[in-house]
């Protein structure tokens, strides 16, 4: 008889992630709306967000070391409690004059805490589950994140419009503290690798051991990590930059159509996560070329529809269908890639390796956004020249990856 997926530990982890992500999403929505109202510029908040990501990228390796050396349950509890305290302090001292400064400090603080929490959460999943349930567990966590992303903006927007910024911040505080309480119920084997020596020596030794593991001992894991980052570069660039550009500028449709496309993509992500869970044990690790080729095919399909004569609504429908297929395929690929890395990394190294995974993919996303911002501006009059080569490159990467995945 196989291991049950929703064990007590994993159930509390999933519930905690749902509460934490929901609180995070409604907070960021409220902050973005408030900053937009007082500054009149979406670029101000976008700039703050971009700068706030930097600490998370730089500190992720330290977060991985902590995840491998300290008690992971206690780390998660402390980080979520600290997140709640930071938001609470920001709400207490909040006023219109210092709102932008407080927003920046708060987002940087949450980014720093996220650098330590993300690898810890990822390291907990293979500690709680085993075999194909690791894939199913990652799929479940991904579904929770997608559902939170779908629901939180709607509820958060209504809540913000009705009561203002501070009550939304207090609701976010409640979510973080609820997460910490749920995580207190998790029981994990004690991590006895916490050394009592020179902290800089520990960090240096752990850093070099993890680099040696990835670049010498298990180069296959490094290849999958880089493949995931490459896929994220293309997909995030096309989705985050291309979709609003294609809907608003190329097709000339208003914001409600873009909102509808975003909602459809969130549903596709949920569907892709469910498909990944259902395919656990059936889709083998050496066949990750399949979702990669599907991603390429979907982008090629979207590009072809801008070559044939068709009205704006027909192209919009084809675009949404193609992008939903791409989103579902990248969800399947990402979940399986992370699961393969987790299953093939020893427990004392998992936090550090997942930290590198997080840092590299975080770097790939803004790079993709910048590259595709330039590309879509360059081919504004014929976007097929941006979409078709992208789809072809991803399809080719999928075919070439088959060799080293085997």
Short mmCIF file of C-alpha atoms in Angstrom, two decimals:
data_model
loop_
_atom_site.label_atom_id
_atom_site.label_comp_id
_atom_site.label_asym_id
_atom_site.label_seq_id
_atom_site.Cartn_x
_atom_site.Cartn_y
_atom_site.Cartn_z
CA UNK A 1 0.00 0.00 0.00
CA UNK A 2 1.43 3.39 -1.04
CA UNK A 3 2.12 6.24 1.28
CA UNK A 4 -0.80 8.61 1.86
CA UNK A 5 -0.25 12.01 0.25
CA UNK A 6 -2.09 14.24 2.71
CA UNK A 7 -0.38 13.16 5.88
CA UNK A 8 -0.79 15.35 8.97
CA UNK A 9 2.50 17.12 8.29
CA UNK A 10 1.82 17.76 4.62
CA UNK A 11 -1.76 18.91 5.29
CA UNK A 12 -0.53 21.56 7.74
CA UNK A 13 2.17 22.61 5.26
CA UNK A 14 -0.38 23.04 2.44
CA UNK A 15 -2.83 24.93 4.66
CA UNK A 16 -0.01 27.15 5.85
CA UNK A 17 1.07 27.88 2.29
CA UNK A 18 -2.51 28.74 1.32
CA UNK A 19 -2.80 31.20 4.21
CA UNK A 20 0.65 32.73 3.63
CA UNK A 21 0.24 33.13 -0.13
CA UNK A 22 -3.24 34.60 0.20
CA UNK A 23 -1.96 37.16 2.72
CA UNK A 24 0.98 37.97 0.47
CA UNK A 25 -1.15 38.45 -2.65
CA UNK A 26 -3.79 40.70 -1.06
CA UNK A 27 -1.02 42.77 0.56
CA UNK A 28 0.85 43.33 -2.70
CA UNK A 29 -2.38 44.15 -4.54
CA UNK A 30 -3.35 46.72 -1.91
CA UNK A 31 0.13 48.27 -1.86
CA UNK A 32 0.24 48.52 -5.66
CA UNK A 33 -3.20 50.19 -5.78
CA UNK A 34 -2.33 52.65 -3.00
CA UNK A 35 1.04 53.60 -4.49
CA UNK A 36 -0.62 54.07 -7.89
CA UNK A 37 -3.23 56.36 -6.32
CA UNK A 38 -0.76 58.64 -4.55
CA UNK A 39 1.97 58.66 -7.21
CA UNK A 40 -0.07 58.30 -10.40
CA UNK A 41 2.62 56.01 -11.82
CA UNK A 42 2.60 52.24 -12.19
CA UNK A 43 6.33 52.44 -12.89
CA UNK A 44 7.01 53.55 -9.30
CA UNK A 45 5.59 50.36 -7.81
CA UNK A 46 7.16 48.23 -10.57
CA UNK A 47 10.54 49.77 -9.74
CA UNK A 48 10.07 49.08 -6.03
CA UNK A 49 9.16 45.46 -6.79
CA UNK A 50 12.18 45.01 -9.04
CA UNK A 51 14.59 46.39 -6.43
CA UNK A 52 12.97 44.32 -3.68
CA UNK A 53 13.69 41.07 -5.59
CA UNK A 54 17.47 41.65 -5.48
CA UNK A 55 17.95 40.69 -1.77
CA UNK A 56 16.00 37.49 -2.36
CA UNK A 57 18.32 36.48 -5.20
CA UNK A 58 21.51 37.36 -3.32
CA UNK A 59 20.50 35.76 -0.01
CA UNK A 60 18.96 32.55 -1.37
CA UNK A 61 22.22 30.55 -0.93
CA UNK A 62 22.28 31.55 2.77
CA UNK A 63 18.65 30.48 3.02
CA UNK A 64 19.58 27.08 1.60
CA UNK A 65 22.39 26.66 4.14
CA UNK A 66 20.01 27.50 6.99
CA UNK A 67 17.42 25.03 5.63
CA UNK A 68 20.02 22.26 5.68
CA UNK A 69 21.46 23.05 9.11
CA UNK A 70 18.57 24.22 11.29
CA UNK A 71 15.21 22.70 12.28
CA UNK A 72 13.09 23.38 9.20
CA UNK A 73 9.80 23.56 11.07
CA UNK A 74 11.16 26.18 13.46
CA UNK A 75 12.65 28.17 10.59
CA UNK A 76 9.27 28.33 8.81
CA UNK A 77 7.43 29.29 12.01
CA UNK A 78 9.93 32.05 12.82
CA UNK A 79 9.95 33.47 9.28
CA UNK A 80 6.15 33.64 8.98
CA UNK A 81 5.85 35.18 12.45
CA UNK A 82 8.48 37.78 11.47
CA UNK A 83 6.59 38.48 8.23
CA UNK A 84 3.46 39.17 10.26
CA UNK A 85 5.40 41.44 12.64
CA UNK A 86 6.91 43.47 9.78
CA UNK A 87 3.51 44.01 8.15
CA UNK A 88 2.00 44.91 11.54
CA UNK A 89 4.71 47.52 12.19
CA UNK A 90 4.23 48.93 8.69
CA UNK A 91 0.47 49.26 9.30
CA UNK A 92 0.99 50.97 12.66
CA UNK A 93 3.37 53.60 11.24
CA UNK A 94 1.57 53.97 7.90
CA UNK A 95 0.48 57.37 6.64
CA UNK A 96 0.23 59.07 3.26
CA UNK A 97 3.47 61.01 3.60
CA UNK A 98 5.74 58.01 4.23
CA UNK A 99 3.73 55.37 2.33
CA UNK A 100 6.23 54.87 -0.52
CA UNK A 101 9.21 54.62 1.86
CA UNK A 102 7.38 52.14 4.11
CA UNK A 103 6.28 50.12 1.06
CA UNK A 104 9.88 49.82 -0.11
CA UNK A 105 11.22 48.83 3.33
CA UNK A 106 8.38 46.33 3.83
CA UNK A 107 8.84 44.65 0.43
CA UNK A 108 12.60 44.41 0.94
CA UNK A 109 12.06 42.85 4.38
CA UNK A 110 9.57 40.32 2.97
CA UNK A 111 11.98 39.57 0.11
CA UNK A 112 14.79 38.84 2.58
CA UNK A 113 12.54 36.54 4.62
CA UNK A 114 11.37 34.85 1.41
CA UNK A 115 14.99 34.07 0.50
CA UNK A 116 15.16 31.90 3.64
CA UNK A 117 11.62 30.48 3.52
CA UNK A 118 11.39 29.30 -0.10
CA UNK A 119 14.26 26.74 0.06
CA UNK A 120 13.06 25.62 3.51
CA UNK A 121 9.54 24.85 2.24
CA UNK A 122 10.95 23.03 -0.81
CA UNK A 123 13.30 21.05 1.44
CA UNK A 124 10.39 19.99 3.69
CA UNK A 125 8.40 18.30 0.92
CA UNK A 126 10.87 15.41 0.26
CA UNK A 127 11.34 15.11 4.04
CA UNK A 128 7.58 14.57 4.45
CA UNK A 129 6.90 12.52 1.31
CA UNK A 130 8.66 9.95 -0.84
CA UNK A 131 8.59 8.47 -4.35
CA UNK A 132 5.90 9.71 -6.73
CA UNK A 133 4.16 11.49 -3.86
CA UNK A 134 6.92 14.13 -4.02
CA UNK A 135 5.64 15.04 -7.50
CA UNK A 136 2.02 14.95 -6.30
CA UNK A 137 2.99 17.08 -3.30
CA UNK A 138 4.67 19.70 -5.47
CA UNK A 139 1.61 19.67 -7.72
CA UNK A 140 -0.67 20.26 -4.72
CA UNK A 141 1.44 23.18 -3.46
CA UNK A 142 1.47 24.63 -6.98
CA UNK A 143 -2.32 24.31 -7.20
CA UNK A 144 -2.71 26.12 -3.89
CA UNK A 145 -0.48 28.94 -5.15
CA UNK A 146 -2.46 29.19 -8.40
CA UNK A 147 -5.84 29.21 -6.66
CA UNK A 148 -4.61 31.88 -4.23
CA UNK A 149 -3.34 33.94 -7.16
CA UNK A 150 -6.74 33.59 -8.87
CA UNK A 151 -8.91 34.41 -5.84
CA UNK A 152 -6.81 36.90 -3.86
CA UNK A 153 -6.85 39.76 -6.42
CA UNK A 154 -10.64 39.62 -6.70
CA UNK A 155 -11.30 39.50 -2.95
CA UNK A 156 -8.41 41.83 -2.14
CA UNK A 157 -9.62 44.40 -4.67
CA UNK A 158 -13.15 44.40 -3.23
CA UNK A 159 -11.81 44.51 0.34
CA UNK A 160 -9.43 47.38 -0.47
CA UNK A 161 -12.15 49.40 -2.22
CA UNK A 162 -14.51 48.91 0.74
CA UNK A 163 -12.24 49.53 3.75
CA UNK A 164 -8.91 50.94 2.53
CA UNK A 165 -5.27 49.98 2.92
CA UNK A 166 -4.82 49.46 6.66
CA UNK A 167 -7.54 46.78 7.18
CA UNK A 168 -6.05 44.84 4.24
CA UNK A 169 -2.65 45.02 5.93
CA UNK A 170 -4.13 43.75 9.21
CA UNK A 171 -5.81 40.90 7.30
CA UNK A 172 -2.42 40.02 5.83
CA UNK A 173 -0.93 40.03 9.35
CA UNK A 174 -3.62 37.58 10.44
CA UNK A 175 -2.76 35.30 7.49
CA UNK A 176 0.95 35.24 8.37
CA UNK A 177 0.30 34.53 12.04
CA UNK A 178 -2.23 31.80 11.11
CA UNK A 179 0.47 30.22 8.91
CA UNK A 180 2.94 30.24 11.81
CA UNK A 181 0.37 28.56 14.07
CA UNK A 182 -0.37 25.88 11.46
CA UNK A 183 3.34 25.22 10.99
CA UNK A 184 3.74 24.76 14.76
CA UNK A 185 1.69 21.55 14.33
CA UNK A 186 4.23 20.06 11.90
CA UNK A 187 6.49 17.38 13.38
CA UNK A 188 9.75 16.67 11.54
CA UNK A 189 12.84 14.68 12.44
CA UNK A 190 15.33 16.94 14.14
CA UNK A 191 18.09 18.27 11.93
CA UNK A 192 21.30 17.66 13.89
CA UNK A 193 23.63 19.34 11.39
CA UNK A 194 23.63 22.70 13.18
CA UNK A 195 27.32 23.24 13.82
CA UNK A 196 28.81 25.29 16.62
CA UNK A 197 31.82 26.77 14.92
CA UNK A 198 32.89 29.81 12.98
CA UNK A 199 29.81 30.84 11.03
CA UNK A 200 31.85 32.10 8.08
CA UNK A 201 33.70 28.78 7.85
CA UNK A 202 30.38 26.91 7.88
CA UNK A 203 28.96 29.12 5.13
CA UNK A 204 32.12 28.77 3.02
CA UNK A 205 32.28 24.98 3.42
CA UNK A 206 28.58 24.54 2.65
CA UNK A 207 28.77 26.83 -0.36
CA UNK A 208 31.72 25.03 -1.93
CA UNK A 209 30.30 21.58 -1.16
CA UNK A 210 27.02 22.48 -2.90
CA UNK A 211 28.86 23.93 -5.91
CA UNK A 212 30.98 20.77 -6.13
CA UNK A 213 27.83 18.65 -5.90
CA UNK A 214 26.16 20.45 -8.81
CA UNK A 215 29.13 20.97 -11.11
CA UNK A 216 31.06 17.74 -10.50
CA UNK A 217 29.12 15.04 -8.71
CA UNK A 218 25.62 15.46 -10.17
CA UNK A 219 25.89 17.46 -13.36
CA UNK A 220 22.55 15.94 -14.45
CA UNK A 221 20.78 17.93 -11.72
CA UNK A 222 22.54 21.11 -12.84
CA UNK A 223 21.40 20.48 -16.41
CA UNK A 224 17.77 20.14 -15.33
CA UNK A 225 18.10 23.29 -13.21
CA UNK A 226 19.46 25.26 -16.17
CA UNK A 227 16.80 23.78 -18.45
CA UNK A 228 14.09 24.97 -16.05
CA UNK A 229 15.64 28.46 -15.96
CA UNK A 230 15.85 28.57 -19.77
CA UNK A 231 12.19 27.56 -20.10
CA UNK A 232 11.23 30.24 -17.58
CA UNK A 233 13.22 32.85 -19.52
CA UNK A 234 11.18 32.28 -22.68
CA UNK A 235 7.77 31.56 -21.15
CA UNK A 236 7.77 34.41 -18.61
CA UNK A 237 9.02 36.85 -21.23
CA UNK A 238 6.31 35.87 -23.69
CA UNK A 239 3.57 35.73 -21.05
CA UNK A 240 4.27 38.72 -18.79
CA UNK A 241 5.36 41.07 -21.59
CA UNK A 242 3.81 39.56 -24.70
CA UNK A 243 0.28 38.89 -23.50
CA UNK A 244 -0.64 42.44 -22.39
CA UNK A 245 1.19 43.87 -25.43
CA UNK A 246 -0.62 41.58 -27.87
CA UNK A 247 -4.06 42.09 -26.31
CA UNK A 248 -3.90 45.85 -25.73
CA UNK A 249 -1.54 47.19 -28.42
CA UNK A 250 -1.70 44.72 -31.31
CA UNK A 251 -5.35 43.64 -31.09
CA UNK A 252 -6.57 46.96 -29.65
CA UNK A 253 -8.80 45.37 -26.98
CA UNK A 254 -9.57 46.98 -23.64
CA UNK A 255 -8.42 45.96 -20.15
CA UNK A 256 -11.31 43.58 -19.46
CA UNK A 257 -10.08 41.28 -22.24
CA UNK A 258 -6.59 41.27 -20.74
CA UNK A 259 -8.11 40.50 -17.32
CA UNK A 260 -10.06 37.64 -18.88
CA UNK A 261 -6.89 36.25 -20.46
CA UNK A 262 -5.05 36.47 -17.11
CA UNK A 263 -7.86 34.57 -15.37
CA UNK A 264 -7.82 31.91 -18.09
CA UNK A 265 -4.07 31.48 -17.62
CA UNK A 266 -4.52 31.06 -13.86
CA UNK A 267 -7.10 28.32 -14.50
CA UNK A 268 -4.70 26.69 -16.99
CA UNK A 269 -1.98 26.69 -14.32
CA UNK A 270 -4.35 24.93 -11.91
CA UNK A 271 -5.21 22.41 -14.62
CA UNK A 272 -1.52 21.85 -15.40
CA UNK A 273 -0.77 21.26 -11.71
CA UNK A 274 -3.61 18.74 -11.49
CA UNK A 275 -2.32 17.02 -14.64
CA UNK A 276 1.18 16.81 -13.14
CA UNK A 277 -0.24 15.14 -10.04
CA UNK A 278 -2.19 12.66 -12.18
CA UNK A 279 0.88 11.92 -14.33
CA UNK A 280 3.13 11.20 -11.33
CA UNK A 281 4.59 7.74 -11.89
CA UNK A 282 3.57 7.75 -15.55
CA UNK A 283 5.60 10.57 -17.08
CA UNK A 284 9.22 9.49 -16.64
CA UNK A 285 12.04 11.89 -15.88
CA UNK A 286 13.65 11.26 -19.27
CA UNK A 287 10.51 12.45 -21.10
CA UNK A 288 10.47 16.06 -19.95
CA UNK A 289 11.02 16.85 -23.61
CA UNK A 290 7.27 16.30 -24.13
CA UNK A 291 6.02 19.35 -22.16
CA UNK A 292 8.89 21.44 -23.58
CA UNK A 293 7.88 20.55 -27.15
CA UNK A 294 4.24 21.31 -26.28
CA UNK A 295 5.26 24.77 -25.03
CA UNK A 296 7.06 25.43 -28.32
CA UNK A 297 4.12 24.14 -30.37
CA UNK A 298 1.66 26.40 -28.52
CA UNK A 299 3.79 29.52 -29.12
CA UNK A 300 4.19 28.58 -32.80
CA UNK A 301 0.40 28.20 -33.03
CA UNK A 302 -0.09 31.67 -31.55
CA UNK A 303 2.38 33.14 -34.05
CA UNK A 304 0.67 31.48 -37.02
CA UNK A 305 -2.67 33.09 -36.17
CA UNK A 306 -1.08 36.52 -36.64
CA UNK A 307 -0.09 35.53 -40.18
CA UNK A 308 -3.54 34.47 -41.42
CA UNK A 309 -6.38 36.93 -42.15
CA UNK A 310 -8.64 37.07 -39.09
CA UNK A 311 -10.51 39.55 -36.92
CA UNK A 312 -9.35 40.78 -33.53
CA UNK A 313 -11.74 38.54 -31.57
CA UNK A 314 -10.75 35.40 -33.51
CA UNK A 315 -7.08 36.15 -32.91
CA UNK A 316 -7.78 36.89 -29.25
CA UNK A 317 -9.52 33.51 -28.82
CA UNK A 318 -6.66 31.70 -30.57
CA UNK A 319 -4.11 33.61 -28.46
CA UNK A 320 -5.81 32.71 -25.17
CA UNK A 321 -6.10 29.02 -26.16
CA UNK A 322 -2.45 28.88 -27.20
CA UNK A 323 -1.19 30.64 -24.09
CA UNK A 324 -3.35 28.45 -21.83
CA UNK A 325 -1.83 25.36 -23.42
CA UNK A 326 1.64 26.83 -22.90
CA UNK A 327 0.85 27.67 -19.27
CA UNK A 328 -0.45 24.17 -18.52
CA UNK A 329 2.63 22.61 -20.15
CA UNK A 330 5.12 24.80 -18.25
CA UNK A 331 3.34 23.89 -15.00
CA UNK A 332 3.79 20.18 -15.73
CA UNK A 333 7.43 20.69 -16.73
CA UNK A 334 8.29 22.85 -13.68
CA UNK A 335 6.66 20.49 -11.18
CA UNK A 336 8.43 17.43 -12.60
CA UNK A 337 11.76 19.25 -12.88
CA UNK A 338 11.64 20.38 -9.23
CA UNK A 339 10.52 16.91 -8.12
CA UNK A 340 13.40 15.23 -9.98
CA UNK A 341 15.87 17.61 -8.34
CA UNK A 342 14.37 16.91 -4.90
CA UNK A 343 14.34 13.13 -5.37
CA UNK A 344 17.97 13.01 -6.51
CA UNK A 345 19.47 15.37 -3.94
CA UNK A 346 20.54 14.07 -0.50
CA UNK A 347 18.71 15.56 2.49
CA UNK A 348 21.74 17.44 3.80
CA UNK A 349 22.06 19.23 0.43
CA UNK A 350 18.41 19.75 -0.59
CA UNK A 351 17.99 23.22 0.92
CA UNK A 352 21.05 24.62 -0.83
CA UNK A 353 20.19 23.06 -4.19
CA UNK A 354 16.59 24.34 -4.02
CA UNK A 355 17.95 27.78 -3.10
CA UNK A 356 20.04 27.79 -6.29
CA UNK A 357 16.98 26.66 -8.25
CA UNK A 358 14.98 29.56 -6.86
CA UNK A 359 17.75 32.12 -7.40
CA UNK A 360 18.51 31.08 -10.99
CA UNK A 361 14.85 31.04 -12.03
CA UNK A 362 14.30 34.44 -10.36
CA UNK A 363 17.16 35.83 -12.44
CA UNK A 364 15.76 34.27 -15.62
CA UNK A 365 12.36 35.96 -15.27
CA UNK A 366 13.40 39.66 -15.37
CA UNK A 367 15.98 38.85 -18.06
CA UNK A 368 13.20 37.34 -20.17
CA UNK A 369 10.93 40.31 -19.55
CA UNK A 370 13.60 42.78 -20.67
CA UNK A 371 14.53 40.74 -23.74
CA UNK A 372 10.93 40.36 -24.90
CA UNK A 373 10.12 43.99 -24.15
CA UNK A 374 12.77 44.91 -26.72
CA UNK A 375 11.72 42.13 -29.11
CA UNK A 376 8.01 42.99 -29.18
CA UNK A 377 8.80 46.70 -29.64
CA UNK A 378 11.10 45.82 -32.54
CA UNK A 379 8.48 43.64 -34.28
CA UNK A 380 5.41 45.66 -33.28
CA UNK A 381 4.04 45.59 -36.83
CA UNK A 382 4.51 41.83 -37.27
CA UNK A 383 4.62 39.97 -33.93
CA UNK A 384 4.92 36.63 -35.69
CA UNK A 385 8.64 37.37 -36.06
CA UNK A 386 8.84 37.34 -32.25
CA UNK A 387 6.53 34.39 -31.58
CA UNK A 388 7.48 31.89 -34.30
CA UNK A 389 11.27 31.85 -33.65
CA UNK A 390 10.61 31.62 -29.90
CA UNK A 391 8.35 28.62 -30.35
CA UNK A 392 10.84 27.03 -32.72
CA UNK A 393 13.75 27.50 -30.30
CA UNK A 394 11.80 25.99 -27.37
CA UNK A 395 10.68 23.06 -29.54
CA UNK A 396 14.31 22.47 -30.59
CA UNK A 397 15.48 22.69 -26.96
CA UNK A 398 12.88 20.04 -26.09
CA UNK A 399 14.18 17.71 -28.79
CA UNK A 400 17.83 18.28 -27.83
CA UNK A 401 17.09 17.78 -24.13
CA UNK A 402 15.95 14.21 -24.81
CA UNK A 403 19.58 13.10 -25.14
CA UNK A 404 20.91 14.31 -21.79
CA UNK A 405 17.66 13.54 -19.92
CA UNK A 406 18.11 9.89 -20.81
#
